[in-house]
CSV table of C-alpha atoms in Angstrom, one decimal:
chain,number,residue,atom,x,y,z
A,9,MET,CA,128.7,99.8,126.5
A,10,THR,CA,132.1,100.2,125.0
A,11,SER,CA,133.1,96.8,126.3
A,12,VAL,CA,130.7,95.2,123.9
A,13,GLU,CA,132.7,92.8,121.8
A,14,TRP,CA,132.4,93.8,118.2
A,15,ARG,CA,134.0,90.5,117.2
A,16,GLY,CA,132.9,90.2,113.6
A,17,VAL,CA,133.8,93.6,112.5
A,18,ARG,CA,137.0,93.5,114.5
A,19,ARG,CA,138.0,90.4,112.5
A,20,TRP,CA,137.0,92.3,109.4
A,21,LEU,CA,139.1,95.3,110.3
A,22,THR,CA,142.1,93.4,111.4
A,23,SER,CA,141.9,91.3,108.3
A,24,GLY,CA,142.4,94.4,106.3
A,25,VAL,CA,139.3,93.8,104.1
A,26,LEU,CA,138.1,97.3,104.6
A,27,GLY,CA,141.4,98.8,105.7
A,28,ILE,CA,142.0,102.4,105.9
A,29,THR,CA,138.6,103.7,105.0
A,30,VAL,CA,136.8,102.2,107.9
A,31,LEU,CA,139.6,103.0,110.4
A,32,ALA,CA,139.6,106.6,109.3
A,33,MET,CA,135.9,106.8,109.5
A,34,VAL,CA,135.4,105.4,112.9
A,35,GLY,CA,138.6,107.0,114.2
A,36,GLY,CA,137.2,110.4,113.3
A,37,CYS,CA,134.2,110.0,115.4
A,38,GLY,CA,136.0,111.0,118.7
A,39,GLY,CA,134.6,110.5,122.2
A,40,GLY,CA,133.7,107.0,123.1
A,41,GLY,CA,134.6,104.9,126.1
A,42,PRO,CA,137.7,103.4,127.6
A,43,GLY,CA,140.4,102.5,125.1
A,44,GLN,CA,141.3,99.0,124.3
A,45,ALA,CA,144.5,97.1,123.6
A,46,THR,CA,145.3,98.0,120.0
A,47,GLY,CA,144.9,101.1,117.9
A,48,GLU,CA,142.3,99.4,115.8
A,49,SER,CA,140.1,98.3,118.7
A,50,THR,CA,140.5,101.8,120.2
A,51,ALA,CA,139.1,103.1,116.9
A,52,LEU,CA,136.3,100.6,117.3
A,53,SER,CA,135.4,101.6,120.8
A,54,ASP,CA,135.4,105.2,119.7
A,55,ALA,CA,132.9,104.5,116.9
A,56,LYS,CA,129.7,106.1,117.9
A,57,ARG,CA,127.8,105.0,114.8
A,58,PRO,CA,128.4,101.5,113.6
A,59,PHE,CA,125.9,102.3,110.7
A,60,ASP,CA,128.6,104.5,109.3
A,61,LEU,CA,129.8,101.2,107.9
A,62,PHE,CA,127.0,101.3,105.5
A,63,PHE,CA,128.3,103.4,102.6
A,64,GLY,CA,125.2,105.3,101.6
A,65,GLU,CA,127.0,108.3,100.2
A,66,GLN,CA,129.0,106.1,97.8
A,67,LEU,CA,125.9,104.2,96.9
A,68,GLY,CA,124.2,107.4,96.0
A,69,LEU,CA,127.2,108.5,93.9
A,70,ILE,CA,127.2,105.2,92.0
A,71,ASP,CA,123.5,105.4,91.4
A,72,TRP,CA,123.7,109.1,90.2
A,73,ALA,CA,126.7,108.3,87.9
A,74,ARG,CA,125.0,105.4,86.2
A,75,ILE,CA,121.9,107.5,85.6
A,76,LYS,CA,124.0,110.4,84.3
A,77,LEU,CA,125.9,108.1,82.0
A,78,THR,CA,122.7,106.6,80.8
A,79,ASP,CA,121.2,110.0,80.0
A,80,LYS,CA,124.3,111.1,78.1
A,81,CYS,CA,124.1,108.0,76.0
A,82,VAL,CA,120.3,108.4,75.4
A,83,ALA,CA,120.9,112.0,74.4
A,84,LEU,CA,123.4,111.0,71.8
A,85,ARG,CA,121.0,108.5,70.3
A,86,GLY,CA,118.3,111.0,69.5
A,87,TYR,CA,116.8,112.2,72.8
A,88,PRO,CA,118.7,115.2,73.9
A,89,GLN,CA,115.7,116.4,76.0
A,90,VAL,CA,116.5,113.9,78.7
A,91,LEU,CA,119.4,116.1,79.8
A,92,GLN,CA,116.8,118.7,80.9
A,93,GLY,CA,116.2,118.9,84.7
A,94,GLY,CA,117.9,115.7,85.8
A,95,LEU,CA,119.2,115.1,89.3
A,96,GLU,CA,121.9,117.7,89.7
A,97,LYS,CA,123.9,116.0,92.4
A,98,PRO,CA,124.0,112.6,94.2
A,99,TYR,CA,122.1,112.0,97.4
A,100,ASN,CA,122.4,109.4,100.0
A,101,PRO,CA,119.4,107.1,99.6
A,102,PHE,CA,119.9,105.8,103.2
A,103,TYR,CA,120.3,109.1,104.9
A,104,HIS,CA,118.2,107.6,107.7
A,105,LEU,CA,121.0,105.3,108.5
A,106,ALA,CA,123.6,108.0,108.3
A,107,ALA,CA,121.8,110.6,110.5
A,108,ASP,CA,120.5,110.2,114.0
A,109,TYR,CA,117.1,109.1,112.9
A,110,ASN,CA,115.7,107.1,115.7
A,111,GLY,CA,112.2,106.1,114.7
A,112,LEU,CA,110.7,108.2,117.5
A,113,GLY,CA,109.0,110.7,115.4
A,114,PRO,CA,109.4,114.5,115.6
A,115,VAL,CA,112.6,115.7,117.3
A,116,THR,CA,111.2,119.1,118.4
A,117,GLU,CA,107.8,120.4,119.6
A,118,GLU,CA,107.9,122.9,116.7
A,119,GLN,CA,108.4,120.2,114.2
A,120,ALA,CA,105.6,118.1,115.7
A,121,ARG,CA,103.3,121.1,115.5
A,122,ARG,CA,104.2,122.1,112.0
A,123,SER,CA,104.5,118.7,110.3
A,124,GLY,CA,102.8,116.1,112.5
A,125,PHE,CA,104.5,112.8,111.9
A,126,ARG,CA,105.5,113.4,108.3
A,127,GLU,CA,107.9,115.6,106.3
A,128,ASP,CA,107.7,118.1,103.4
A,129,ARG,CA,108.4,116.9,99.9
A,130,PRO,CA,111.7,118.1,98.5
A,131,ALA,CA,112.1,119.5,95.0
A,132,THR,CA,112.5,116.7,92.6
A,133,PRO,CA,113.9,116.4,89.1
A,134,SER,CA,111.8,116.6,85.9
A,135,SER,CA,109.9,113.5,84.9
A,136,VAL,CA,110.4,111.8,81.5
A,137,VAL,CA,107.2,110.5,79.9
A,138,SER,CA,107.8,108.3,76.8
A,139,SER,CA,105.2,107.7,74.1
A,140,ASP,CA,107.9,106.2,71.9
A,141,LYS,CA,108.7,102.5,72.0
A,142,ASN,CA,112.1,103.2,70.5
A,143,PHE,CA,113.0,105.3,73.6
A,144,ASP,CA,112.2,102.3,75.8
A,145,ALA,CA,114.7,100.2,73.9
A,146,ILE,CA,117.4,102.9,73.7
A,147,ASN,CA,117.1,103.7,77.4
A,148,ASP,CA,117.4,100.0,78.4
A,149,LYS,CA,120.4,99.6,76.1
A,150,CYS,CA,122.1,102.7,77.5
A,151,SER,CA,121.3,101.8,81.1
A,152,ALA,CA,122.9,98.4,80.5
A,153,GLU,CA,126.0,100.0,78.9
A,154,ALA,CA,126.3,102.6,81.8
A,155,SER,CA,126.0,99.8,84.4
A,156,LYS,CA,128.7,97.8,82.6
A,157,ALA,CA,131.1,100.8,82.3
A,158,LEU,CA,131.0,101.1,86.0
A,159,GLY,CA,131.6,97.4,86.6
A,160,GLY,CA,128.1,96.1,87.1
A,161,ALA,CA,126.5,99.1,88.8
A,162,GLN,CA,122.9,98.0,88.5
A,163,GLU,CA,123.4,94.7,90.2
A,164,LEU,CA,125.5,96.2,93.0
A,165,VAL,CA,123.1,99.1,93.6
A,166,ASN,CA,120.2,96.5,93.8
A,167,SER,CA,122.1,94.3,96.3
A,168,TYR,CA,123.4,97.1,98.4
A,169,ALA,CA,119.9,98.7,98.5
A,170,MET,CA,118.5,95.4,99.8
A,171,LEU,CA,121.2,95.4,102.5
A,172,GLY,CA,120.3,99.0,103.5
A,173,ASN,CA,116.6,98.1,103.7
A,174,ASP,CA,117.2,95.0,105.6
A,175,VAL,CA,119.5,96.7,108.1
A,176,TYR,CA,117.0,99.5,108.7
A,177,GLU,CA,114.1,97.1,109.2
A,178,ALA,CA,116.2,95.1,111.7
A,179,TYR,CA,117.0,98.3,113.5
A,180,ARG,CA,113.3,99.3,113.5
A,181,ALA,CA,112.3,95.9,114.9
A,182,GLU,CA,114.9,96.3,117.8
A,183,ILE,CA,113.7,99.8,118.6
A,184,HIS,CA,110.1,98.6,118.5
A,185,ASP,CA,110.8,96.0,121.2
A,186,LEU,CA,113.1,98.2,123.2
A,187,LEU,CA,110.5,101.0,123.5
A,188,GLU,CA,107.4,98.9,124.2
A,189,PRO,CA,107.5,99.5,127.9
A,190,HIS,CA,108.0,103.2,127.2
A,191,ARG,CA,105.0,103.3,124.9
A,192,GLU,CA,103.0,101.9,127.9
A,193,LYS,CA,104.0,105.0,129.8
A,194,ILE,CA,103.3,107.4,126.9
A,195,ALA,CA,99.9,105.7,126.5
A,196,ASP,CA,99.2,106.4,130.2
A,197,CYS,CA,100.3,110.0,129.7
A,198,LEU,CA,98.1,110.5,126.6
A,199,GLN,CA,95.1,108.9,128.3
A,200,ALA,CA,95.6,111.2,131.3
A,201,LYS,CA,95.3,114.1,128.9
A,202,GLY,CA,91.9,112.7,127.8
A,203,LEU,CA,92.9,111.3,124.5
A,204,ARG,CA,91.0,108.2,123.3
A,205,PHE,CA,92.7,105.7,121.1
A,206,ASP,CA,93.4,102.0,120.5
A,207,ARG,CA,95.8,101.5,123.3
A,208,ARG,CA,96.8,98.0,122.4
A,209,GLY,CA,97.4,98.9,118.8
A,210,TYR,CA,99.7,101.7,119.8
A,211,VAL,CA,101.6,100.0,122.5
A,212,LYS,CA,102.0,96.6,120.9
A,213,GLU,CA,102.2,97.6,117.2
A,214,ASP,CA,103.4,101.2,117.5
A,215,SER,CA,100.8,102.0,114.8
A,216,LEU,CA,99.8,105.6,114.2
A,217,THR,CA,96.5,104.4,112.8
A,218,SER,CA,95.6,103.5,116.3
A,219,PHE,CA,94.7,107.2,116.8
A,220,GLY,CA,92.5,107.4,113.7
A,221,PHE,CA,93.5,111.0,112.8
A,222,PRO,CA,92.7,112.3,109.3
A,223,ALA,CA,95.5,112.4,106.8
A,224,GLY,CA,97.1,115.7,105.9
A,225,HIS,CA,98.0,116.9,102.5
A,226,TYR,CA,100.8,118.6,100.5
A,227,GLU,CA,100.2,122.2,99.4
A,228,GLY,CA,99.5,122.0,95.7
A,229,GLY,CA,98.5,118.4,95.7
A,230,ASP,CA,100.1,115.6,93.7
A,231,ASN,CA,100.5,117.6,90.6
A,232,PRO,CA,101.5,121.1,91.8
A,233,LEU,CA,102.6,122.1,88.3
A,234,ASP,CA,99.3,121.0,86.7
A,235,TRP,CA,101.6,119.5,84.0
A,236,LYS,CA,100.2,116.9,81.8
A,237,PRO,CA,102.0,115.2,78.9
A,238,LYS,CA,100.4,115.4,75.5
A,239,ARG,CA,101.3,111.8,74.8
A,240,THR,CA,101.7,112.2,71.1
A,241,PRO,CA,102.9,108.8,69.8
A,242,GLY,CA,106.5,108.8,68.9
A,243,THR,CA,107.5,111.6,71.3
A,244,VAL,CA,109.3,111.8,74.6
A,245,GLU,CA,108.3,114.6,76.9
A,246,VAL,CA,110.1,116.1,79.8
A,247,SER,CA,108.2,117.9,82.6
A,248,PRO,CA,109.5,120.9,84.4
A,249,PRO,CA,111.3,120.1,87.6
A,250,TRP,CA,108.9,119.6,90.5
A,251,PRO,CA,108.9,122.2,93.3
A,252,ALA,CA,109.3,121.5,97.0
A,253,GLN,CA,106.0,121.1,98.8
A,254,ARG,CA,105.1,121.7,102.4
A,255,TYR,CA,103.2,118.9,104.2
A,256,VAL,CA,100.2,120.3,106.0
A,257,PRO,CA,99.0,117.9,108.8
A,258,SER,CA,95.4,117.8,109.9
A,259,GLN,CA,94.8,119.6,113.1
A,260,GLN,CA,94.3,116.3,114.9
A,261,GLU,CA,97.6,115.0,113.6
A,262,SER,CA,99.5,118.1,114.7
A,263,ASP,CA,97.9,118.1,118.1
A,264,LEU,CA,98.6,114.4,118.7
A,265,ALA,CA,102.2,114.8,117.5
A,266,VAL,CA,102.7,117.6,120.0
A,267,GLU,CA,101.2,115.7,122.9
A,268,MET,CA,103.1,112.6,122.0
A,269,PHE,CA,106.4,114.5,121.9
A,270,ARG,CA,105.7,116.1,125.3
A,271,CYS,CA,104.8,112.7,126.8
A,272,SER,CA,107.9,111.1,125.3
A,273,GLN,CA,110.1,113.9,126.8
A,274,LYS,CA,108.5,113.5,130.1
A,275,MET,CA,108.9,109.7,130.1
A,276,GLY,CA,112.6,109.8,129.1
A,277,VAL,CA,112.0,107.7,126.0
A,278,ARG,CA,114.8,109.3,124.0
A,279,GLN,CA,117.3,108.8,126.7
A,280,ALA,CA,116.4,105.1,126.9
A,281,PHE,CA,116.9,104.9,123.1
A,282,ASP,CA,120.2,106.8,123.1
A,283,GLU,CA,121.6,104.5,125.7
A,284,LYS,CA,121.0,101.4,123.6
A,285,SER,CA,121.2,102.8,120.1
A,286,THR,CA,124.9,102.1,119.5
A,287,GLU,CA,124.7,98.6,120.9
A,288,ILE,CA,121.7,97.8,118.7
A,289,GLN,CA,123.6,99.1,115.6
A,290,ARG,CA,126.6,97.0,116.4
A,291,GLU,CA,124.5,93.9,116.9
A,292,ILE,CA,122.9,94.4,113.5
A,293,VAL,CA,126.1,95.1,111.7
A,294,GLU,CA,127.4,91.8,113.1
A,295,ARG,CA,124.3,90.1,112.0
A,296,TYR,CA,124.8,91.3,108.4
A,297,GLU,CA,128.5,91.1,108.5
A,298,ALA,CA,128.9,88.8,105.6
A,299,ARG,CA,127.1,91.1,103.2
A,300,PHE,CA,129.0,94.1,104.4
A,301,ILE,CA,132.3,92.3,103.9
A,302,GLU,CA,131.3,91.1,100.5
A,303,MET,CA,129.9,94.4,99.1
A,304,ASN,CA,131.7,97.3,100.9
A,305,PRO,CA,135.0,96.9,99.0
A,306,LYS,CA,133.0,96.7,95.7
A,307,ILE,CA,131.1,99.9,96.6
A,308,GLU,CA,134.3,101.8,97.4
A,309,GLN,CA,135.9,100.6,94.2
A,310,MET,CA,132.9,101.5,92.1
A,311,ALA,CA,132.5,104.9,93.7
A,312,ARG,CA,136.0,105.7,92.6
A,313,ARG,CA,135.2,104.5,89.1
A,314,ALA,CA,132.1,106.6,89.1
A,315,THR,CA,134.0,109.8,90.1
A,316,GLU,CA,136.5,109.1,87.2
A,317,LEU,CA,133.8,108.5,84.6
A,318,VAL,CA,131.5,111.4,85.5
A,319,ASN,CA,134.0,114.2,86.1
B,9,MET,CA,88.8,114.2,104.3
B,10,ALA,CA,89.5,110.5,104.3
B,11,VAL,CA,90.4,108.9,107.6
B,12,VAL,CA,93.7,107.0,107.2
B,13,HIS,CA,93.1,103.3,107.1
B,14,ALA,CA,89.5,103.6,108.2
B,15,HIS,CA,88.8,100.4,106.4
B,16,ARG,CA,91.4,98.4,108.3
B,17,SER,CA,91.3,97.1,111.8
B,18,HIS,CA,93.4,99.0,114.1
B,19,PHE,CA,95.3,96.1,115.6
B,20,HIS,CA,97.6,94.1,113.5
B,21,PRO,CA,99.1,91.3,115.6
B,22,ARG,CA,102.4,89.9,114.4
B,23,LYS,CA,101.9,86.5,113.0
B,24,PRO,CA,103.5,84.1,110.6
B,25,PHE,CA,102.9,84.4,106.9
B,26,SER,CA,99.4,83.4,105.9
B,27,GLU,CA,98.9,80.4,103.8
B,28,GLY,CA,98.2,82.5,100.8
B,29,VAL,CA,101.4,84.5,101.2
B,30,MET,CA,103.3,81.3,101.6
B,31,VAL,CA,102.0,80.0,98.4
B,32,LYS,CA,103.0,83.2,96.7
B,33,ARG,CA,106.4,83.0,98.2
B,34,VAL,CA,106.9,79.4,97.1
B,35,SER,CA,105.8,80.1,93.6
B,36,LEU,CA,108.2,83.1,93.5
B,37,MET,CA,111.0,80.9,94.6
B,38,LEU,CA,110.3,78.3,92.0
B,39,ALA,CA,110.1,81.0,89.3
B,40,GLY,CA,113.4,82.5,90.6
B,41,ALA,CA,115.7,83.1,87.7
B,42,MET,CA,113.0,83.4,85.1
B,43,ALA,CA,111.8,86.6,86.8
B,44,ALA,CA,114.0,89.1,84.9
B,45,ALA,CA,112.8,87.9,81.5
B,46,ALA,CA,109.2,87.3,82.5
B,47,PHE,CA,108.2,90.8,83.7
B,48,VAL,CA,109.4,92.5,80.6
B,49,LEU,CA,106.9,90.6,78.5
B,50,THR,CA,103.7,92.1,79.9
B,51,PRO,CA,100.6,90.6,78.4
B,52,PRO,CA,98.6,92.9,76.2
B,53,MET,CA,95.4,94.2,77.8
B,54,ALA,CA,92.5,95.7,76.0
B,55,ALA,CA,91.3,98.1,78.7
B,56,GLN,CA,93.1,101.4,78.6
B,57,ALA,CA,92.2,103.4,81.7
B,58,SER,CA,92.8,107.1,81.2
B,59,ASP,CA,94.3,107.6,84.6
B,60,VAL,CA,97.0,105.1,84.2
B,61,GLY,CA,100.5,106.6,83.7
B,62,ASP,CA,101.2,107.3,80.1
B,63,GLY,CA,97.9,105.9,78.9
B,64,SER,CA,99.4,102.5,78.2
B,65,LEU,CA,99.2,99.5,80.5
B,66,ASP,CA,102.8,98.6,79.6
B,67,CYS,CA,105.3,99.8,82.2
B,68,ASN,CA,107.4,102.1,80.1
B,69,SER,CA,110.7,103.9,80.7
B,70,GLY,CA,110.0,106.9,82.9
B,71,GLU,CA,107.2,105.3,84.9
B,72,ILE,CA,106.8,104.1,88.4
B,73,CYS,CA,104.5,101.1,88.1
B,74,PHE,CA,102.4,99.4,90.8
B,75,SER,CA,100.4,96.2,90.3
B,76,GLN,CA,97.7,94.8,92.5
B,77,HIS,CA,99.2,91.3,92.4
B,78,GLU,CA,102.5,89.8,91.7
B,79,TRP,CA,103.7,89.2,88.1
B,80,HIS,CA,101.7,92.2,86.9
B,81,GLU,CA,98.4,90.5,87.6
B,82,GLY,CA,95.2,92.4,88.6
B,83,GLY,CA,95.0,96.2,88.5
B,84,ARG,CA,97.8,98.5,87.5
B,85,LYS,CA,98.6,102.1,88.3
B,86,HIS,CA,101.5,103.9,86.7
B,87,PHE,CA,103.0,107.3,87.8
B,88,TRP,CA,105.7,109.7,86.7
B,89,TYR,CA,105.3,111.9,89.8
B,90,ASN,CA,105.0,111.8,93.5
B,91,ALA,CA,101.7,110.6,94.9
B,92,ILE,CA,99.7,109.9,98.0
B,93,HIS,CA,97.8,106.7,97.3
B,94,THR,CA,94.8,107.5,99.4
B,95,ASP,CA,91.7,107.8,97.2
B,96,LEU,CA,93.5,106.5,94.0
B,97,SER,CA,92.5,103.3,92.3
B,98,PHE,CA,94.1,100.8,90.0
B,99,ASN,CA,92.8,100.7,86.4
B,100,ASN,CA,90.3,98.0,87.4
B,101,GLY,CA,88.7,100.2,90.1
B,102,VAL,CA,90.3,98.4,93.1
B,103,PRO,CA,91.7,101.0,95.6
B,104,LEU,CA,95.5,101.4,95.2
B,105,MET,CA,95.9,102.2,98.9
B,106,ASP,CA,97.3,99.1,100.8
B,107,GLN,CA,96.7,96.9,97.8
B,108,ALA,CA,100.0,96.8,95.8
B,109,SER,CA,102.1,93.7,95.7
B,110,TRP,CA,104.4,94.5,92.8
B,111,VAL,CA,106.4,97.6,92.0
B,112,TRP,CA,108.6,98.3,89.0
B,113,VAL,CA,110.6,101.6,89.2
B,114,ARG,CA,111.4,102.8,85.7
B,115,ASP,CA,111.6,106.5,86.5
B,116,THR,CA,114.7,107.5,84.6
B,117,ARG,CA,115.8,110.0,87.2
B,118,CYS,CA,116.2,108.1,90.4
B,119,GLY,CA,114.7,105.6,92.8
B,120,ILE,CA,111.6,106.0,95.0
B,121,TYR,CA,110.8,105.8,98.7
B,122,LEU,CA,107.7,103.8,99.6
B,123,TYR,CA,105.8,104.8,102.8
B,124,ASP,CA,103.3,103.2,105.0
B,125,TYR,CA,101.3,105.6,107.1
B,126,ARG,CA,101.1,103.3,110.1
B,127,THR,CA,104.6,104.5,110.9
B,128,GLY,CA,106.2,108.0,110.7
B,129,PHE,CA,108.1,109.4,107.8
B,130,ASP,CA,111.4,108.3,109.2
B,131,HIS,CA,110.5,104.8,107.9
B,132,SER,CA,110.5,103.9,104.3
B,133,LEU,CA,111.6,101.3,101.7
B,134,TRP,CA,114.0,102.6,99.1
B,135,LEU,CA,113.8,101.0,95.6
B,136,PRO,CA,116.4,101.9,93.0
B,137,THR,CA,115.3,102.6,89.4
B,138,GLY,CA,116.1,99.9,86.9
B,139,GLY,CA,116.1,97.2,89.5
B,140,GLY,CA,113.4,95.2,87.8
B,141,SER,CA,110.1,94.2,89.3
B,142,VAL,CA,110.0,93.9,93.0
B,143,ALA,CA,107.6,91.6,94.8
B,144,LEU,CA,106.8,93.5,98.0
B,145,SER,CA,106.1,90.2,99.8
B,146,GLN,CA,109.9,89.7,99.5
B,147,ARG,CA,110.8,92.9,101.2
B,148,SER,CA,110.9,92.5,105.0
B,149,ALA,CA,109.1,95.0,107.2
B,150,SER,CA,109.5,95.3,110.9
B,151,HIS,CA,106.0,96.8,111.5
B,152,THR,CA,103.4,94.8,109.6
B,153,SER,CA,101.4,91.7,110.4
B,154,SER,CA,102.8,89.9,107.3
B,155,GLY,CA,106.4,90.9,108.1
B,156,THR,CA,106.7,92.4,104.6
B,157,TRP,CA,105.9,95.5,102.6
B,158,ASN,CA,103.1,93.7,100.8
B,159,ASP,CA,99.8,95.5,100.7
B,160,VAL,CA,100.8,98.5,102.9
B,161,ASN,CA,101.6,101.1,100.2
B,162,ASN,CA,100.4,104.6,101.2
B,163,GLU,CA,102.6,107.0,99.3
B,164,HIS,CA,105.7,107.1,97.2
B,165,LYS,CA,108.3,109.9,96.7
B,166,ARG,CA,110.8,110.2,93.9
B,167,CYS,CA,114.5,110.8,94.5
B,168,SER,CA,115.7,112.3,97.7
B,169,SER,CA,113.3,112.3,100.6
B,170,GLN,CA,115.2,115.1,102.3
B,171,VAL,CA,114.3,118.7,101.8
């Protein structure tokens, strides 16, 4: 595993394009396999998560800063209400690349029982509803100014988000292929328990719709506040912040998630995934190397700028 | 309660883009650089459906806007909140579920996550706000027959997806 040549990123590291940040990041991971010739390649072999090279936290910081700067500008130009209930702190839009999300569904039996294959809704910021054409123009102008102040934030956020999405889709595709033989075994296991489903759809496409279970719902529905804007022309309204909501799976979804979790445990699917995960990540980082090399330094630089401007 | 995707066949073999999708893709490529200007100028439409966003068929600041076809053609559905797309319709009566080809995120707070119920909730497409209109046929997907996120919209969440 650790002997896998990470040629592209090694070139990238040794060329100093990313320099200290990446070395510090991968060096801090610990563990890993046998060391290699240089300090840099040892750091590489120790890197457990090549996807840490996707700077999701910094992306979130830049995105948050540009929106915060936009809101300040909009408030100064006649719409102070937009400062109510905004996003309080940055979040990593690609947390699923940063954490050990593996595309295998629930990670515990309890989670499977409680939430099926989905997740709760987190609390979210207030919504802004404009019935004022002037607001539209002001918001666009302020957004452009905020982006410019950060050095082209909108364009970089768009491009880096595309990279994050592409990397994750590539990862999902590899996992899909890797686990197909294991889905065969899980399908055997589920059928042995008496479940009836579209076996081919599940094994070949990994589609949850193959099981035909009814959808669940969120407690409180899509409008838990029952808040409705008055839409008076010339006004801009701000909703209260939205509360977190629990996802309630249908009984069939919950039962299936539990059975599938048990079968996947029995068949060793997670172990098969864990053994290959780092290798898959490395291959994908190599595949998208040019875009990482082009954008990572810009992300780092802009994140520093964002911190300066917002604090 | 509605059965998820009861109207779709269960098996979606992977296959190359259909001819229709290819035509759309080529037309998109040709249009290329004009996109940014074009989508701002939404054509006026007479029908004002009461359930569409802020009551206007324009995609205004603050809204998350879905269109049935690319370039804002066909039905529209605008939101300022989280929503499951099951049982919702565009303003022209066409079901929203699995029928969106075009998204414009103008929520002023944050981007959105788009979900397809065929896969679990560890799978989503993140679209930042202010990023302009997005043709979902141009966003690659690992799990769909078209290889893209076109016509597979089942839910969207605002801002962080983590509790």
